[in-house]
Amino acid sequence: MSSIAPPRPAPSPLATALSSSSPARRPLDDALLASLSAQFAATAADHDRAGRFPHDNFATLQRHGLVGLTVPTAHGGRGATLAEARRVIGAVARGEPATALILTMTYLQHQAIARADSRWPRHLRERVARDTAAHGALINALRVEPALGSPARGGLPGTVGTRTADGWIINGHKLYTTGIEGLRWLSVWGRTDDPAPQVGVFLVPRDAPGLRVIESWDHLGLRASGSHEVVFEDVKVPLDHAVDLRAPEAWIPGNGSAADIEAHAQQQAWMVVLLGSLYDAVAQAAEAWLRGFLQARAPGSLGAPLATLPRVQEQVGEIQALLRTNRVLLDHAAAEVDAGRLPAATDSGMLKYSVTANAIRAVEIALQLSGNHGLSRQNPLERHHRDVLCSRIHTPQNDAILVAAGKAALKR
């Protein structure tokens, strides 16, 4: 599928502001973000039930200039800070979190390749960036494989690029390719076929011949993310589309040049804050539904709304404490990164662990308070629960986070 390119109406005020190269750009519009949350929430259950990719949501985001939020201003985007990206992801996720997940991946890719020390060729960086800013072209990294699992656990990828006189021929099999139904560009993790292989990234257009999608995504949560499998069968790309090949040991965290180490820390911090914002927003949506339910539900035996019970008020208070903690942690982390103060890997991991655990706990309390009503598919709370549980799957996983934190503490 090619990039998302809906008919282009007259640009909105926000889109005009986002496309401006002036340093005095208008801030993100709170009213617009709230409107997008409500609009996406109205169709979220339908997308979830059908497991349908939210094409309409991305067309809307593109009309408002938000797909290219983290694209540099020189290439038509906003060059957004992490704090700005966090606000957009949170607003989108409150409405439909699968859309927010796919958008997060595009934001992360552009944040990485826009760095001055990016290993991508300049002309390819500009091509992908302008495609996203002008047409809403989505991009994601394809890393997980059937045999390898997550590359964060180590090992050489099974996806292989073979060098020829005319370019690279790529063969391999990827799992969990989030957003594949709407992607325009694929950042494919693979290795060369050299006796001493190099490992890195091949840039592949989504419409390249030989690329096949296996529609296997049928998960409990984030069902609209279209995270299907992709098979590469003699897919050809130009030689310069091997955008970042290195010796395998250079990819181990802490190895490589100082610039590589800083880039990894920055990418980790952006990923943790944006994913944390996504799942925190799911918990916020659950909390909002719960408040309405408790204020309206008045059992005959009580003669008053459930919201008047001290026990209920106490548990709602616990949810407020959990969500406030998340807000403080995420706002602080975004501000630190935007100020150039990058956290250690263990700190990023602990942020992810704490925020996602708080979000899951908040939704679990909401389910306990609402009983059968919360588990009914006529209400959104059961969907919020399924979606928030997906937070545990993203790298780094909880076991790796806690082992790293424990080792660091025991060395002090």
Short mmCIF file of C-alpha atoms in Angstrom, two decimals:
data_model
loop_
_atom_site.label_atom_id
_atom_site.label_comp_id
_atom_site.label_asym_id
_atom_site.label_seq_id
_atom_site.Cartn_x
_atom_site.Cartn_y
_atom_site.Cartn_z
CA MET A 1 0.00 0.00 0.00
CA SER A 2 1.34 3.46 -0.84
CA SER A 3 1.35 6.41 1.49
CA ILE A 4 -1.88 7.79 2.87
CA ALA A 5 -2.78 10.71 0.63
CA PRO A 6 -6.39 11.87 1.07
CA PRO A 7 -7.73 14.77 -0.98
CA ARG A 8 -6.17 17.88 0.47
CA PRO A 9 -8.66 20.53 1.61
CA ALA A 10 -7.66 24.05 2.58
CA PRO A 11 -5.19 23.73 5.48
CA SER A 12 -6.45 24.26 9.00
CA PRO A 13 -4.94 27.01 11.16
CA LEU A 14 -2.95 24.37 13.03
CA ALA A 15 -1.68 22.80 9.82
CA THR A 16 -0.55 26.25 8.64
CA ALA A 17 1.26 26.76 11.92
CA LEU A 18 2.89 23.34 11.73
CA SER A 19 4.19 23.92 8.21
CA SER A 20 5.70 27.29 9.08
CA SER A 21 9.48 27.50 9.42
CA SER A 22 9.18 30.50 11.71
CA PRO A 23 10.45 29.95 15.27
CA ALA A 24 7.31 31.71 16.53
CA ARG A 25 5.00 28.85 15.57
CA ARG A 26 1.61 28.65 17.19
CA PRO A 27 1.36 26.12 20.02
CA LEU A 28 -0.62 22.91 19.75
CA ASP A 29 -4.34 23.57 19.96
CA ASP A 30 -5.87 22.01 23.10
CA ALA A 31 -9.39 22.26 21.67
CA LEU A 32 -8.33 20.44 18.52
CA LEU A 33 -6.64 17.66 20.48
CA ALA A 34 -9.74 17.19 22.64
CA SER A 35 -11.89 17.09 19.52
CA LEU A 36 -9.67 14.41 17.97
CA SER A 37 -9.90 12.32 21.16
CA ALA A 38 -13.69 12.40 21.00
CA GLN A 39 -13.82 11.76 17.27
CA PHE A 40 -11.52 8.73 17.47
CA ALA A 41 -13.33 7.36 20.54
CA ALA A 42 -16.60 7.34 18.63
CA THR A 43 -15.34 4.67 16.20
CA ALA A 44 -12.80 2.89 18.43
CA ALA A 45 -15.13 0.01 19.35
CA ASP A 46 -15.89 -0.65 15.68
CA HIS A 47 -12.21 -0.73 14.76
CA ASP A 48 -11.53 -3.02 17.72
CA ARG A 49 -14.28 -5.52 16.93
CA ALA A 50 -13.39 -5.75 13.25
CA GLY A 51 -9.61 -5.62 13.80
CA ARG A 52 -9.72 -2.93 11.11
CA PHE A 53 -6.83 -0.60 10.40
CA PRO A 54 -7.89 3.01 11.23
CA HIS A 55 -7.27 4.60 7.82
CA ASP A 56 -9.85 7.30 8.52
CA ASN A 57 -8.04 8.38 11.69
CA PHE A 58 -4.78 8.88 9.84
CA ALA A 59 -6.48 10.84 7.09
CA THR A 60 -7.82 13.14 9.81
CA LEU A 61 -4.43 13.46 11.49
CA GLN A 62 -2.82 14.33 8.18
CA ARG A 63 -5.42 17.01 7.44
CA HIS A 64 -4.32 18.69 10.66
CA GLY A 65 -0.60 18.34 9.97
CA LEU A 66 0.00 15.92 12.84
CA VAL A 67 1.48 12.87 11.10
CA GLY A 68 4.65 14.82 10.35
CA LEU A 69 4.87 16.36 13.81
CA THR A 70 8.46 15.19 14.47
CA VAL A 71 9.67 15.82 10.91
CA PRO A 72 12.20 18.72 10.81
CA THR A 73 10.77 22.10 9.86
CA ALA A 74 13.18 22.27 6.92
CA HIS A 75 11.33 19.31 5.39
CA GLY A 76 7.82 20.56 6.05
CA GLY A 77 7.18 19.24 9.55
CA ARG A 78 7.15 20.86 12.97
CA GLY A 79 10.34 19.42 14.45
CA ALA A 80 8.36 18.80 17.61
CA THR A 81 9.83 18.43 21.06
CA LEU A 82 9.20 15.29 23.07
CA ALA A 83 6.75 17.20 25.27
CA GLU A 84 4.72 18.19 22.19
CA ALA A 85 4.77 14.67 20.79
CA ARG A 86 3.66 13.36 24.19
CA ARG A 87 0.62 15.64 24.16
CA VAL A 88 -0.48 14.48 20.71
CA ILE A 89 0.04 10.78 21.46
CA GLY A 90 -1.89 11.12 24.71
CA ALA A 91 -4.81 12.85 22.98
CA VAL A 92 -4.96 10.27 20.19
CA ALA A 93 -4.66 7.33 22.62
CA ARG A 94 -7.51 8.58 24.77
CA GLY A 95 -9.65 8.09 21.70
CA GLU A 96 -8.13 5.09 19.90
CA PRO A 97 -4.81 3.67 21.17
CA ALA A 98 -3.94 1.54 18.13
CA THR A 99 -3.83 4.73 16.07
CA ALA A 100 -1.59 6.25 18.73
CA LEU A 101 0.75 3.24 18.66
CA ILE A 102 1.23 3.43 14.88
CA LEU A 103 1.72 7.20 15.09
CA THR A 104 4.24 6.73 17.91
CA MET A 105 6.34 4.47 15.71
CA THR A 106 6.41 7.05 12.92
CA TYR A 107 7.36 9.78 15.41
CA LEU A 108 10.18 7.63 16.78
CA GLN A 109 11.59 6.87 13.35
CA HIS A 110 11.67 10.52 12.32
CA GLN A 111 13.17 11.59 15.61
CA ALA A 112 16.00 9.11 15.05
CA ILE A 113 16.78 9.82 11.42
CA ALA A 114 16.57 13.61 11.86
CA ARG A 115 19.59 13.67 14.19
CA ALA A 116 22.60 15.46 12.71
CA ASP A 117 24.71 12.34 13.32
CA SER A 118 22.19 9.97 11.73
CA ARG A 119 23.87 7.32 9.59
CA TRP A 120 21.14 7.60 6.95
CA PRO A 121 22.16 9.16 3.61
CA ARG A 122 20.95 12.73 3.51
CA HIS A 123 18.87 12.33 0.36
CA LEU A 124 16.96 9.37 1.83
CA ARG A 125 16.37 11.19 5.13
CA GLU A 126 14.90 14.12 3.21
CA ARG A 127 12.84 11.89 0.92
CA VAL A 128 11.18 9.99 3.76
CA ALA A 129 10.71 13.15 5.83
CA ARG A 130 9.06 15.12 3.03
CA ASP A 131 6.86 12.15 2.14
CA THR A 132 5.53 12.07 5.69
CA ALA A 133 5.07 15.83 6.00
CA ALA A 134 3.39 16.25 2.62
CA HIS A 135 1.44 13.00 2.29
CA GLY A 136 1.20 11.41 5.74
CA ALA A 137 3.53 8.55 4.80
CA LEU A 138 3.95 6.24 7.79
CA ILE A 139 7.19 4.44 8.67
CA ASN A 140 8.05 1.78 11.22
CA ALA A 141 10.93 -0.52 12.13
CA LEU A 142 10.54 -4.26 11.42
CA ARG A 143 12.67 -6.11 13.95
CA VAL A 144 11.01 -9.15 15.57
CA GLU A 145 11.42 -12.56 13.87
CA PRO A 146 10.02 -16.06 14.46
CA ALA A 147 13.35 -17.60 15.47
CA LEU A 148 15.14 -14.54 16.86
CA GLY A 149 12.30 -13.07 18.88
CA SER A 150 12.99 -9.52 20.01
CA PRO A 151 16.47 -8.33 18.99
CA ALA A 152 16.75 -6.62 22.37
CA ARG A 153 17.54 -10.11 23.72
CA GLY A 154 20.54 -10.48 21.39
CA GLY A 155 21.34 -12.68 18.39
CA LEU A 156 21.77 -12.17 14.66
CA PRO A 157 18.64 -11.50 12.56
CA GLY A 158 17.55 -14.15 10.10
CA THR A 159 16.61 -11.51 7.53
CA VAL A 160 19.50 -11.37 5.05
CA GLY A 161 20.54 -8.78 2.50
CA THR A 162 22.63 -10.10 -0.40
CA ARG A 163 24.73 -7.51 -2.20
CA THR A 164 24.65 -7.51 -6.01
CA ALA A 165 26.00 -5.14 -8.60
CA ASP A 166 22.58 -3.50 -8.88
CA GLY A 167 21.57 -3.37 -5.21
CA TRP A 168 20.48 -5.56 -2.31
CA ILE A 169 18.25 -8.62 -2.46
CA ILE A 170 16.44 -9.12 0.84
CA ASN A 171 14.93 -12.34 2.16
CA GLY A 172 13.39 -12.84 5.58
CA HIS A 173 10.32 -13.06 7.80
CA LYS A 174 9.18 -10.46 10.33
CA LEU A 175 6.53 -10.61 13.06
CA TYR A 176 4.44 -7.88 14.72
CA THR A 177 4.91 -5.27 12.00
CA THR A 178 2.69 -2.66 13.60
CA GLY A 179 0.76 -0.60 11.06
CA ILE A 180 1.83 -2.60 7.99
CA GLU A 181 -1.53 -2.01 6.28
CA GLY A 182 -0.84 1.72 6.25
CA LEU A 183 2.95 1.97 6.12
CA ARG A 184 4.76 3.56 3.20
CA TRP A 185 8.32 2.87 4.40
CA LEU A 186 9.80 -0.13 6.23
CA SER A 187 12.99 0.15 8.28
CA VAL A 188 14.03 -3.52 8.15
CA TRP A 189 16.46 -4.98 10.68
CA GLY A 190 18.73 -7.49 8.95
CA ARG A 191 22.27 -8.68 8.27
CA THR A 192 24.45 -9.00 5.23
CA ASP A 193 25.49 -12.36 3.77
CA ASP A 194 29.20 -11.58 4.21
CA PRO A 195 31.46 -14.14 5.97
CA ALA A 196 31.69 -11.57 8.77
CA PRO A 197 28.16 -10.17 8.54
CA GLN A 198 27.21 -6.63 9.27
CA VAL A 199 23.91 -5.88 10.97
CA GLY A 200 21.64 -2.92 10.54
CA VAL A 201 18.79 -1.34 8.65
CA PHE A 202 17.55 -1.66 5.08
CA LEU A 203 15.01 0.92 3.89
CA VAL A 204 12.28 -0.85 1.89
CA PRO A 205 9.26 0.77 0.19
CA ARG A 206 5.99 -0.92 1.20
CA ASP A 207 5.08 -1.54 -2.45
CA ALA A 208 8.34 -3.30 -3.33
CA PRO A 209 7.77 -6.48 -5.41
CA GLY A 210 8.31 -9.67 -3.43
CA LEU A 211 6.93 -8.29 -0.17
CA ARG A 212 4.06 -10.36 1.19
CA VAL A 213 1.83 -9.73 4.23
CA ILE A 214 0.41 -12.62 6.26
CA GLU A 215 -2.67 -11.27 8.04
CA SER A 216 -2.14 -13.11 11.33
CA TRP A 217 -2.77 -10.34 13.87
CA ASP A 218 -5.72 -11.42 16.04
CA HIS A 219 -4.75 -10.30 19.54
CA LEU A 220 -6.62 -9.46 22.69
CA GLY A 221 -5.66 -5.79 22.69
CA LEU A 222 -4.75 -3.06 20.20
CA ARG A 223 -6.61 -5.05 17.61
CA ALA A 224 -6.74 -2.22 15.07
CA SER A 225 -2.95 -1.89 14.89
CA GLY A 226 -2.65 -4.35 12.00
CA SER A 227 0.53 -5.88 13.44
CA HIS A 228 0.71 -8.68 10.89
CA GLU A 229 3.65 -10.75 9.61
CA VAL A 230 5.73 -9.72 6.60
CA VAL A 231 7.71 -12.04 4.34
CA PHE A 232 10.47 -10.75 2.06
CA GLU A 233 11.11 -12.94 -0.99
CA ASP A 234 13.92 -11.59 -3.19
CA VAL A 235 12.92 -8.00 -2.51
CA LYS A 236 15.27 -5.63 -4.35
CA VAL A 237 16.37 -2.23 -3.08
CA PRO A 238 19.19 0.09 -4.23
CA LEU A 239 22.61 -0.16 -2.64
CA ASP A 240 22.20 3.12 -0.79
CA HIS A 241 19.09 1.76 0.98
CA ALA A 242 21.37 -0.10 3.39
CA VAL A 243 21.15 2.96 5.61
CA ASP A 244 22.93 1.81 8.78
CA LEU A 245 25.11 -1.31 8.68
CA ARG A 246 27.61 -1.98 11.48
CA ALA A 247 29.50 -4.84 13.10
CA PRO A 248 27.12 -6.78 15.39
CA GLU A 249 29.00 -5.80 18.54
CA ALA A 250 28.51 -2.11 17.72
CA TRP A 251 24.78 -2.56 18.34
CA ILE A 252 25.23 -3.76 21.92
CA PRO A 253 24.06 -0.96 24.25
CA GLY A 254 27.07 0.90 25.59
CA ASN A 255 29.26 0.02 22.60
CA GLY A 256 29.96 2.07 19.51
CA SER A 257 30.95 5.71 19.28
CA ALA A 258 29.93 8.35 21.79
CA ALA A 259 27.40 9.61 19.25
CA ASP A 260 25.95 6.10 18.89
CA ILE A 261 25.60 5.73 22.66
CA GLU A 262 23.90 9.13 22.95
CA ALA A 263 21.58 8.33 20.04
CA HIS A 264 20.54 5.06 21.69
CA ALA A 265 19.85 6.81 25.01
CA GLN A 266 17.78 9.48 23.30
CA GLN A 267 15.80 6.95 21.29
CA GLN A 268 15.13 4.88 24.41
CA ALA A 269 13.95 7.95 26.30
CA TRP A 270 11.61 9.04 23.50
CA MET A 271 10.20 5.54 23.18
CA VAL A 272 9.53 5.14 26.89
CA VAL A 273 7.88 8.55 27.26
CA LEU A 274 5.65 8.16 24.20
CA LEU A 275 4.60 4.60 24.97
CA GLY A 276 4.10 5.54 28.61
CA SER A 277 1.92 8.45 27.51
CA LEU A 278 -0.11 6.12 25.31
CA TYR A 279 -0.95 3.61 28.04
CA ASP A 280 -1.45 6.32 30.65
CA ALA A 281 -4.01 7.84 28.28
CA VAL A 282 -5.83 4.50 28.08
CA ALA A 283 -6.06 4.55 31.88
CA GLN A 284 -7.32 8.14 31.74
CA ALA A 285 -10.08 7.07 29.36
CA ALA A 286 -11.01 4.24 31.72
CA GLU A 287 -11.12 6.65 34.67
CA ALA A 288 -13.36 9.08 32.77
CA TRP A 289 -15.86 6.32 31.94
CA LEU A 290 -15.81 5.08 35.53
CA ARG A 291 -16.62 8.51 36.97
CA GLY A 292 -19.64 8.82 34.71
CA PHE A 293 -20.80 5.32 35.63
CA LEU A 294 -20.44 5.85 39.38
CA GLN A 295 -22.25 9.17 39.26
CA ALA A 296 -25.15 7.75 37.25
CA ARG A 297 -25.51 4.28 38.79
CA ALA A 298 -27.91 4.40 41.75
CA PRO A 299 -28.98 0.90 42.93
CA GLY A 300 -32.43 0.76 44.50
CA SER A 301 -31.03 -0.73 47.69
CA LEU A 302 -28.77 2.30 48.10
CA GLY A 303 -31.09 5.06 46.99
CA ALA A 304 -28.15 7.19 45.91
CA PRO A 305 -25.38 7.05 43.29
CA LEU A 306 -22.45 4.72 43.92
CA ALA A 307 -20.26 7.82 43.89
CA THR A 308 -21.58 8.71 47.37
CA LEU A 309 -20.05 5.62 49.03
CA PRO A 310 -16.84 6.26 51.01
CA ARG A 311 -15.39 2.90 49.91
CA VAL A 312 -15.92 3.88 46.27
CA GLN A 313 -14.48 7.33 46.86
CA GLU A 314 -11.38 5.79 48.43
CA GLN A 315 -10.72 3.56 45.43
CA VAL A 316 -11.33 6.38 42.98
CA GLY A 317 -8.84 8.36 45.05
CA GLU A 318 -6.30 5.59 44.54
CA ILE A 319 -6.80 5.87 40.78
CA GLN A 320 -6.20 9.63 41.02
CA ALA A 321 -2.94 9.02 42.87
CA LEU A 322 -1.76 6.53 40.25
CA LEU A 323 -2.57 8.83 37.34
CA ARG A 324 -1.05 11.85 39.05
CA THR A 325 2.17 9.93 39.59
CA ASN A 326 2.24 9.03 35.92
CA ARG A 327 1.65 12.63 34.87
CA VAL A 328 4.47 13.92 37.05
CA LEU A 329 6.91 11.22 35.93
CA LEU A 330 6.16 11.63 32.22
CA ASP A 331 6.14 15.43 32.25
CA HIS A 332 9.46 15.48 34.11
CA ALA A 333 11.06 12.94 31.77
CA ALA A 334 9.95 14.83 28.65
CA ALA A 335 11.22 18.13 30.04
CA GLU A 336 14.59 16.58 30.92
CA VAL A 337 15.05 15.09 27.46
CA ASP A 338 14.02 18.32 25.73
CA ALA A 339 16.60 20.15 27.88
CA GLY A 340 19.32 17.76 26.67
CA ARG A 341 19.60 15.78 29.91
CA LEU A 342 19.30 12.15 28.82
CA PRO A 343 18.49 9.48 31.43
CA ALA A 344 20.50 6.34 32.00
CA ALA A 345 19.09 3.17 30.44
CA THR A 346 18.06 1.85 33.87
CA ASP A 347 16.16 5.08 34.58
CA SER A 348 14.27 4.86 31.27
CA GLY A 349 13.42 1.27 32.04
CA MET A 350 12.16 2.07 35.52
CA LEU A 351 10.00 4.87 34.12
CA LYS A 352 8.38 2.42 31.73
CA TYR A 353 7.89 -0.14 34.51
CA SER A 354 6.31 2.36 36.91
CA VAL A 355 4.02 4.14 34.44
CA THR A 356 2.67 0.98 32.83
CA ALA A 357 2.15 -0.73 36.19
CA ASN A 358 0.22 2.31 37.43
CA ALA A 359 -1.91 2.40 34.28
CA ILE A 360 -2.77 -1.30 34.54
CA ARG A 361 -3.59 -0.98 38.24
CA ALA A 362 -5.87 2.02 37.61
CA VAL A 363 -7.91 0.11 35.03
CA GLU A 364 -8.08 -2.97 37.27
CA ILE A 365 -9.56 -0.86 40.09
CA ALA A 366 -12.11 0.54 37.65
CA LEU A 367 -13.13 -2.99 36.72
CA GLN A 368 -13.49 -3.97 40.37
CA LEU A 369 -15.75 -0.99 41.05
CA SER A 370 -17.95 -1.44 37.98
CA GLY A 371 -18.43 -5.23 38.18
CA ASN A 372 -20.37 -6.81 35.34
CA HIS A 373 -21.01 -3.43 33.76
CA GLY A 374 -17.29 -2.93 33.23
CA LEU A 375 -16.93 -6.32 31.58
CA SER A 376 -19.80 -5.77 29.15
CA ARG A 377 -18.78 -5.18 25.56
CA GLN A 378 -21.45 -2.49 25.43
CA ASN A 379 -19.11 -0.35 27.54
CA PRO A 380 -15.52 0.65 26.70
CA LEU A 381 -13.91 -0.39 29.99
CA GLU A 382 -13.25 -4.00 29.00
CA ARG A 383 -11.55 -2.73 25.82
CA HIS A 384 -9.42 -0.31 27.84
CA HIS A 385 -8.37 -3.26 30.01
CA ARG A 386 -7.38 -5.37 27.03
CA ASP A 387 -5.46 -2.48 25.51
CA VAL A 388 -3.60 -1.43 28.64
CA LEU A 389 -2.30 -4.97 29.21
CA CYS A 390 -0.35 -4.68 25.95
CA SER A 391 1.97 -2.23 27.71
CA ARG A 392 3.87 -5.17 29.22
CA ILE A 393 4.96 -6.47 25.84
CA HIS A 394 7.01 -3.53 24.60
CA THR A 395 10.79 -3.51 24.94
CA PRO A 396 12.21 -3.34 27.53
CA GLN A 397 10.11 -6.01 29.25
CA ASN A 398 9.64 -6.01 33.01
CA ASP A 399 12.11 -8.82 33.76
CA ALA A 400 14.91 -7.07 31.87
CA ILE A 401 14.08 -3.74 33.53
CA LEU A 402 14.17 -5.14 37.06
CA VAL A 403 17.30 -7.25 36.55
CA ALA A 404 19.16 -4.22 35.17
CA ALA A 405 17.96 -2.01 38.03
CA GLY A 406 18.84 -4.65 40.60
CA LYS A 407 22.34 -5.13 39.20
CA ALA A 408 22.93 -1.39 39.18
CA ALA A 409 21.77 -1.04 42.79
CA LEU A 410 23.90 -3.95 44.02
CA LYS A 411 27.02 -2.46 42.44
CA ARG A 412 26.68 0.74 44.46
#
